[in-house]
Coordinates of C-alpha atoms in Angstrom, one line a residue:
Chain U
M1 CA 143.8 100.5 97.7
Q2 CA 143.6 97.1 95.8
G3 CA 143.0 93.9 96.7
T4 CA 139.8 91.7 97.7
T5 CA 139.7 93.2 101.2
E6 CA 140.1 96.2 100.3
D7 CA 137.7 96.2 97.8
T8 CA 135.2 94.6 99.3
R9 CA 135.1 97.5 102.4
A10 CA 134.4 99.9 99.7
A11 CA 131.4 98.0 98.8
A12 CA 129.5 98.4 101.8
Y13 CA 129.3 100.1 104.8
T14 CA 130.2 99.1 108.3
P15 CA 127.2 97.8 110.6
T16 CA 126.9 99.7 113.5
D17 CA 125.1 98.8 116.7
R18 CA 122.2 101.6 115.2
T19 CA 122.1 99.4 111.9
V20 CA 122.2 96.5 113.1
P21 CA 118.2 95.0 113.2
T22 CA 117.7 93.5 116.5
R23 CA 115.3 90.8 114.4
S24 CA 114.7 89.9 110.3
A25 CA 118.7 90.3 110.7
E26 CA 118.1 88.3 107.5
R27 CA 116.5 91.5 105.7
A28 CA 119.6 93.7 105.9
S29 CA 121.9 95.1 103.8
Y30 CA 124.7 97.4 103.6
D31 CA 125.9 97.2 99.8
K32 CA 125.8 100.6 99.0
E33 CA 125.0 99.6 95.0
L34 CA 121.8 98.4 96.6
V35 CA 121.7 101.6 99.1
H36 CA 122.4 104.2 95.9
A37 CA 119.8 102.4 94.3
I38 CA 116.9 102.9 96.5
L39 CA 117.8 106.2 97.5
D40 CA 117.7 107.3 93.4
E41 CA 114.6 105.8 93.1
G42 CA 113.2 107.2 95.6
Y43 CA 111.3 111.4 95.3
V44 CA 111.1 111.8 99.0
C45 CA 113.0 111.0 102.1
H46 CA 111.1 111.1 105.5
L47 CA 114.0 113.2 107.9
G48 CA 113.9 112.7 111.4
F49 CA 115.1 115.8 114.3
V50 CA 114.5 116.2 117.7
R51 CA 113.0 119.4 118.9
D52 CA 112.1 120.1 122.4
G53 CA 113.2 116.5 123.5
A54 CA 110.1 115.2 121.1
P55 CA 110.1 113.7 117.4
V56 CA 109.7 115.3 114.2
V57 CA 109.3 113.4 110.5
L58 CA 108.8 115.7 107.7
P59 CA 109.0 114.2 104.2
T60 CA 110.8 116.4 102.1
L61 CA 113.3 116.3 98.9
Y62 CA 116.7 115.1 98.4
G63 CA 119.3 114.5 96.1
R64 CA 122.6 112.5 96.0
V65 CA 126.2 113.0 95.2
G66 CA 128.1 109.9 95.6
E67 CA 128.3 109.7 99.6
R68 CA 127.0 113.0 100.6
L69 CA 123.1 113.3 100.7
Y70 CA 121.6 117.1 100.6
V71 CA 118.2 118.5 101.6
H72 CA 117.1 122.0 101.2
G73 CA 114.8 124.5 102.7
S74 CA 113.9 127.9 103.2
T75 CA 116.0 129.3 105.6
G76 CA 113.0 130.1 108.0
S77 CA 112.0 126.5 108.1
R78 CA 112.7 125.0 111.5
P79 CA 115.1 122.3 110.8
L80 CA 117.2 124.3 108.5
R81 CA 117.2 126.8 111.3
M82 CA 118.5 124.4 113.9
T83 CA 121.2 122.9 111.2
G84 CA 122.5 126.1 111.5
Q85 CA 122.2 127.0 115.1
A86 CA 123.0 123.4 116.0
D87 CA 127.0 122.1 117.1
P88 CA 128.6 120.3 116.1
G89 CA 125.3 119.6 113.8
L90 CA 121.8 118.0 114.3
P91 CA 121.0 114.2 114.8
V92 CA 118.8 113.3 112.3
C93 CA 117.9 109.8 110.7
L94 CA 116.6 109.9 107.2
T95 CA 114.8 106.4 105.9
V96 CA 113.3 106.8 102.3
T97 CA 111.3 103.2 101.6
H98 CA 109.7 101.9 98.5
V99 CA 106.5 99.8 98.8
D100 CA 106.8 97.1 96.5
G101 CA 104.0 94.7 96.9
L102 CA 100.6 93.4 99.1
V103 CA 101.5 90.4 101.3
L104 CA 99.0 88.3 102.2
A105 CA 99.1 85.1 103.8
R106 CA 96.6 82.7 104.8
S107 CA 97.0 83.1 108.2
A108 CA 96.6 87.1 109.8
F109 CA 100.2 87.1 111.2
H110 CA 101.7 86.5 108.7
H111 CA 100.9 89.6 106.3
S112 CA 103.5 91.5 105.3
I113 CA 104.2 93.9 101.8
N114 CA 107.0 93.7 100.1
Y115 CA 110.0 97.1 100.6
R116 CA 113.1 98.1 99.7
S117 CA 114.0 100.9 102.9
V118 CA 117.3 102.8 103.7
M119 CA 117.7 104.5 107.3
V120 CA 120.7 107.0 107.7
H121 CA 121.9 107.9 111.1
G122 CA 124.0 110.5 111.3
T123 CA 124.9 114.5 112.0
A124 CA 123.5 116.8 109.7
Y125 CA 125.3 119.7 108.7
E126 CA 124.5 123.2 106.6
V127 CA 126.5 123.6 103.5
T128 CA 128.2 127.3 103.0
D129 CA 130.4 126.7 100.9
P130 CA 129.4 127.9 97.2
E131 CA 130.5 125.4 94.8
E132 CA 128.8 122.9 97.3
R133 CA 125.7 124.7 97.9
R134 CA 125.8 124.6 93.5
L135 CA 126.2 120.9 92.8
A136 CA 124.2 120.4 96.1
L137 CA 120.8 122.3 94.7
D138 CA 121.7 120.7 91.0
A139 CA 121.5 117.7 92.3
L140 CA 118.1 117.4 94.1
V141 CA 116.8 119.3 91.1
D142 CA 117.8 116.3 89.0
H143 CA 117.4 114.2 91.6
V144 CA 113.2 115.1 90.4
V145 CA 114.1 114.1 87.1
P146 CA 118.0 113.9 85.8
G147 CA 118.9 116.1 83.3
R148 CA 117.1 118.8 84.5
A149 CA 118.8 120.7 86.2
A150 CA 120.7 122.2 82.9
D151 CA 117.1 122.9 82.0
S152 CA 116.2 125.7 84.1
R153 CA 116.9 128.9 85.0
P154 CA 119.6 128.6 88.2
G155 CA 119.1 130.3 91.4
N156 CA 119.6 133.4 91.1
K157 CA 121.5 135.5 94.5
K158 CA 117.5 136.0 96.5
E159 CA 116.9 132.5 95.5
L160 CA 120.5 131.7 96.6
A161 CA 120.0 133.7 99.6
A162 CA 116.5 132.4 101.2
T163 CA 117.8 128.7 100.6
A164 CA 119.5 126.5 103.4
V165 CA 121.3 123.6 103.0
I166 CA 121.8 120.6 105.2
R167 CA 124.4 117.8 104.1
L168 CA 124.3 114.4 105.9
D169 CA 126.9 112.1 105.0
L170 CA 126.4 107.8 104.0
E171 CA 128.4 106.5 106.9
E172 CA 125.9 104.7 108.9
V173 CA 123.9 103.1 106.8
S174 CA 121.5 100.2 105.9
A175 CA 119.1 99.0 103.7
K176 CA 116.1 96.2 104.8
V177 CA 114.5 94.7 101.7
R178 CA 111.3 91.9 102.1
T179 CA 110.7 90.3 98.6
G180 CA 108.7 87.2 97.6
G181 CA 105.9 85.5 98.8
A182 CA 104.1 84.5 101.8
D183 CA 105.6 83.0 105.3
D184 CA 102.3 80.9 106.4
E185 CA 102.7 77.9 109.0
P186 CA 103.2 74.6 107.6
E187 CA 100.1 73.8 109.7
D188 CA 98.3 76.0 107.6
M189 CA 99.0 75.6 104.5
D190 CA 96.0 73.8 103.7
L191 CA 93.7 76.6 104.9
P192 CA 91.0 78.0 101.9
H193 CA 92.2 81.1 102.1
W194 CA 94.2 82.5 99.1
A195 CA 98.0 83.6 99.4
G196 CA 100.6 85.9 97.5
V197 CA 101.7 89.1 96.4
V198 CA 100.1 92.0 95.4
P199 CA 102.7 93.9 93.5
L200 CA 102.3 97.8 93.2
R201 CA 104.5 99.9 90.2
K202 CA 104.5 103.1 90.4
G203 CA 103.5 104.7 87.1
Y204 CA 103.7 107.6 85.3
E205 CA 100.8 109.4 83.7
T206 CA 101.0 112.4 80.8
P207 CA 102.6 115.5 81.8
V208 CA 100.7 118.2 81.5
R209 CA 102.0 121.4 80.5
N210 CA 101.2 124.1 82.6
A211 CA 98.8 126.6 81.7
D212 CA 100.5 130.4 81.4
L213 CA 103.2 128.3 79.5
A214 CA 104.0 129.5 76.0
P215 CA 102.2 127.8 72.6
G216 CA 105.6 126.8 71.3
V217 CA 107.8 124.8 73.8
E218 CA 107.5 121.6 73.6
L219 CA 107.3 118.5 75.9
P220 CA 111.3 117.7 76.3
D221 CA 112.5 114.6 75.3
Y222 CA 113.5 112.8 79.0
L223 CA 110.0 113.8 80.3
A224 CA 108.2 111.7 77.0
A225 CA 111.0 109.0 78.4
L226 CA 108.7 108.5 81.6
Chain M
M1 CA 76.6 117.6 121.0
Q2 CA 73.5 119.8 118.1
G3 CA 74.2 122.8 116.5
T4 CA 76.9 124.2 114.5
T5 CA 80.1 125.2 116.3
E6 CA 79.4 121.7 117.9
D7 CA 79.7 121.0 114.5
T8 CA 82.4 122.5 113.4
R9 CA 84.7 121.9 115.8
A10 CA 84.2 117.8 115.7
A11 CA 85.2 118.1 111.7
A12 CA 88.9 120.3 112.2
Y13 CA 91.7 119.7 114.8
T14 CA 92.3 121.9 116.9
P15 CA 96.2 123.7 115.7
T16 CA 98.9 123.6 117.4
D17 CA 102.4 125.1 118.1
R18 CA 103.5 121.9 116.3
T19 CA 101.1 121.6 114.0
V20 CA 100.9 125.1 112.0
P21 CA 103.8 125.1 109.8
T22 CA 106.3 128.0 110.0
R23 CA 106.1 128.5 105.3
S24 CA 103.7 127.3 102.7
A25 CA 100.4 127.4 105.7
E26 CA 97.8 127.8 102.5
R27 CA 99.3 123.8 102.2
A28 CA 98.3 122.7 105.8
S29 CA 94.5 121.6 106.4
Y30 CA 92.8 119.7 110.3
D31 CA 90.6 119.1 108.1
K32 CA 89.4 115.1 110.0
E33 CA 88.2 113.3 106.9
L34 CA 90.9 114.9 104.5
V35 CA 92.8 113.7 107.3
H36 CA 91.5 110.6 107.4
A37 CA 91.3 110.0 103.4
I38 CA 95.1 110.4 103.5
L39 CA 95.6 107.8 106.4
D40 CA 93.6 105.3 105.1
E41 CA 95.2 105.2 101.8
G42 CA 98.9 104.6 102.9
Y43 CA 100.4 101.1 103.0
V44 CA 104.1 102.2 105.3
C45 CA 103.9 104.8 107.7
H46 CA 107.4 106.6 109.1
L47 CA 107.3 106.2 112.9
G48 CA 109.8 108.7 114.5
F49 CA 111.0 108.2 118.0
V50 CA 114.4 109.3 119.8
R51 CA 117.0 106.5 121.2
D52 CA 119.9 107.3 123.7
G53 CA 118.5 111.3 122.4
A54 CA 119.1 110.8 118.7
P55 CA 116.2 110.2 116.2
V56 CA 114.9 107.4 114.9
V57 CA 112.7 106.9 112.0
L58 CA 111.1 103.4 111.3
P59 CA 108.8 102.4 107.8
T60 CA 106.0 100.4 109.4
L61 CA 102.7 99.3 108.5
Y62 CA 100.0 100.4 110.8
G63 CA 95.6 100.7 111.0
R64 CA 92.9 103.6 111.8
V65 CA 90.4 102.7 114.0
G66 CA 88.2 106.0 113.8
E67 CA 90.6 108.4 116.5
R68 CA 93.0 106.1 116.6
L69 CA 96.2 104.8 114.9
Y70 CA 98.0 101.4 115.4
V71 CA 101.4 100.0 114.8
H72 CA 102.1 96.5 115.9
G73 CA 105.4 94.7 115.5
S74 CA 107.7 92.1 117.6
T75 CA 107.5 92.4 121.4
G76 CA 111.3 92.2 120.9
S77 CA 111.8 95.1 118.4
R78 CA 113.0 98.5 120.1
P79 CA 110.2 101.3 119.4
L80 CA 108.1 98.7 120.8
R81 CA 110.1 97.2 123.5
M82 CA 110.9 101.2 124.6
T83 CA 106.3 101.9 124.7
G84 CA 106.3 99.4 126.9
Q85 CA 109.0 100.1 129.8
A86 CA 107.8 103.4 129.3
D87 CA 105.9 106.1 131.9
P88 CA 104.3 107.7 130.4
G89 CA 104.6 106.6 126.8
L90 CA 106.8 107.2 124.6
P91 CA 106.7 110.4 122.2
V92 CA 106.6 109.8 118.8
C93 CA 106.1 112.1 115.5
L94 CA 104.3 109.3 112.5
T95 CA 103.8 110.8 108.9
V96 CA 102.5 109.3 106.2
T97 CA 103.0 110.9 102.8
H98 CA 101.7 110.3 98.9
V99 CA 103.8 111.9 96.3
D100 CA 100.7 112.5 94.0
G101 CA 102.7 114.4 91.0
L102 CA 106.2 116.2 89.9
V103 CA 106.0 119.9 89.0
L104 CA 108.6 121.3 86.9
A105 CA 109.3 124.4 87.0
R106 CA 111.2 126.9 84.7
S107 CA 113.1 127.5 87.3
A108 CA 115.3 125.4 89.3
F109 CA 114.4 127.7 92.6
H110 CA 110.5 126.0 92.1
H111 CA 111.2 122.8 91.5
S112 CA 108.7 120.8 93.9
I113 CA 106.6 117.9 94.0
N114 CA 102.3 117.7 94.6
Y115 CA 101.9 115.3 97.4
R116 CA 100.2 114.8 100.4
S117 CA 100.4 114.0 103.9
V118 CA 99.7 113.8 107.6
M119 CA 101.6 114.0 110.3
V120 CA 100.9 113.4 113.9
H121 CA 102.6 114.1 116.7
G122 CA 101.9 112.6 120.2
T123 CA 102.7 110.0 122.6
A124 CA 102.1 106.6 122.2
Y125 CA 101.2 103.8 124.8
E126 CA 101.4 100.4 124.9
V127 CA 98.3 98.2 124.4
T128 CA 97.6 95.4 126.7
D129 CA 93.3 95.2 126.6
P130 CA 92.5 92.2 125.0
E131 CA 89.6 93.0 123.2
E132 CA 91.4 96.3 122.1
R133 CA 94.3 94.1 120.8
R134 CA 92.1 92.2 118.3
L135 CA 90.8 95.2 117.1
A136 CA 93.3 96.8 116.0
L137 CA 95.3 94.1 114.5
D138 CA 92.5 93.3 112.6
A139 CA 92.7 97.0 111.3
L140 CA 96.3 96.4 110.1
V141 CA 95.3 93.5 108.2
D142 CA 92.7 95.3 106.8
H143 CA 94.4 98.4 105.9
V144 CA 97.0 96.2 104.2
V145 CA 93.5 94.9 102.1
P146 CA 90.1 95.9 103.2
G147 CA 88.1 92.5 104.0
R148 CA 90.4 90.5 104.5
A149 CA 90.9 90.1 108.4
A150 CA 87.4 87.7 108.0
D151 CA 89.6 86.0 105.1
S152 CA 92.2 85.1 107.4
R153 CA 93.6 82.7 110.4
P154 CA 93.3 85.1 112.9
G155 CA 96.2 85.5 116.0
N156 CA 97.3 82.3 118.0
K157 CA 98.1 82.7 121.3
K158 CA 101.5 82.2 120.7
E159 CA 101.5 84.3 117.9
L160 CA 99.7 87.4 119.9
A161 CA 101.8 86.5 122.5
A162 CA 104.7 87.4 120.3
T163 CA 102.8 90.3 118.9
A164 CA 103.1 93.6 120.7
V165 CA 100.9 96.9 119.7
I166 CA 100.7 100.8 120.7
R167 CA 97.8 103.1 119.7
L168 CA 99.4 106.4 119.3
D169 CA 95.4 109.2 119.8
L170 CA 95.0 111.4 116.1
E171 CA 94.1 114.7 118.3
E172 CA 97.6 116.6 117.1
V173 CA 97.3 116.6 114.0
S174 CA 97.2 117.8 110.3
A175 CA 98.0 117.5 106.9
K176 CA 100.0 119.3 104.4
V177 CA 99.3 119.6 100.7
R178 CA 100.4 120.3 97.6
T179 CA 98.2 120.6 94.4
G180 CA 98.5 122.3 91.2
G181 CA 101.0 123.3 88.6
A182 CA 104.5 125.3 88.2
D183 CA 104.7 129.0 90.2
D184 CA 107.5 130.5 88.1
E185 CA 108.5 134.3 88.7
P186 CA 106.6 136.7 86.5
E187 CA 110.6 137.4 85.1
D188 CA 110.4 133.4 83.6
M189 CA 107.4 133.5 81.5
D190 CA 108.6 133.8 78.4
L191 CA 112.1 130.9 79.1
P192 CA 112.4 128.6 76.6
H193 CA 112.1 125.0 79.3
W194 CA 109.0 123.4 79.5
A195 CA 106.3 123.4 82.7
G196 CA 104.2 122.0 84.5
V197 CA 103.5 118.3 86.0
V198 CA 104.0 115.1 85.7
P199 CA 101.6 112.7 87.8
L200 CA 102.2 109.5 89.3
R201 CA 99.5 106.8 89.8
K202 CA 100.2 103.8 92.0
G203 CA 99.1 100.7 90.4
Y204 CA 98.6 97.0 90.9
E205 CA 99.8 94.4 89.3
T206 CA 98.2 90.2 88.8
P207 CA 98.4 88.9 91.6
V208 CA 101.6 86.4 92.4
R209 CA 100.0 83.5 93.7
N210 CA 102.0 81.4 96.2
A211 CA 104.2 78.9 94.7
D212 CA 103.1 76.4 98.5
L213 CA 99.1 77.7 97.4
A214 CA 96.6 74.6 96.4
P215 CA 95.7 74.8 93.0
G216 CA 92.0 74.9 93.9
V217 CA 92.5 78.2 96.4
E218 CA 90.7 81.0 93.9
L219 CA 91.9 84.6 93.9
P220 CA 89.3 86.5 95.8
D221 CA 87.1 89.4 94.4
Y222 CA 88.5 91.6 96.4
L223 CA 91.8 90.7 95.2
A224 CA 90.5 90.9 91.7
A225 CA 89.1 94.1 91.8
L226 CA 92.4 96.2 92.7

């Protein structure tokens, strides 16, 4: 697997009919590194599936291990139950979006937002292998705070039995990114309305200790660093 | 329409099979005021629909006018085209989620996030009435920054012809909210792992003027106040 052609192919997802946008094609990307970065920065994905012929969009935590995404939930929750029953798996669409800025244009029409999103189409399968389940659950905790899985009590038999894990491979994937200022029409340049971007920022506030936390337990460095 | 019974009914959405969760029922709410507040604070919704039997989850801007949500897009974009063709309308699920904090528990199992989300099930219809379209497009711009529609050049004939607007009524709606600290098991209270919440905050940075903005145009007060 050496040579320029092979390397280029490995670094990007292959576009499909579903991942090539009908408009704003210049915003689309299939670059794996970009896709991973957008996924790793998010806390919640929006998982879409079809129930009784109608769409459902569920906000839920997720984790990534290489080219696989994992979602977990109670064995009693609807999508998890459906995945277990479904053969061969449950068709899903998983989307992660970051809003980076508000784009104000002179014209109402050109108002927009700057964003980075990833959309994954595919089939979700229930994970039953104990070792893959353990890796997936660690990835879900580490996705919230990197390194945290090692600094918490692992799941016990009862908890593991109550938890379903589903897997979605990163195969049919695209990113979409908008950056930059407002794109007004040439004839609007002299209008008196302000145009530009209000950048948004994700901020962390001071961690709040649980009321029942023993007095001796100090804030770990990986949280103080946030 | 007076009296306690009527007022109570008007202040909440009626739960349905789709909006009553199978678990964590204590997190669900049907309160209209709460639902409106969550919707109004978001910038992007995740719109789910079914295409060729598979789900699609699209991040997109939205606006609210009373008990109606509006989404817009190019007349050439897929969901907008599908809504126009569909009779009687396109089944959708529209979800808005805010991540308010990272919940770190002593046990891996009880890690979570604090969040507020709204899920709307229903049927989206294309809006063709010019006056409703105007109101909807103003609401979409004002949703980005309140008051902005009045301070920008309204859409012209060409722009309006290129823009499709769809409507989704707020009827089958639920909110889901998690707040507070980690809920660890009684037997885990003395474990040495830190437990608590890392609150997240949405921040605005200094607005960035468009490079092509005329020198005399000052930042409006409603942006300076963000």
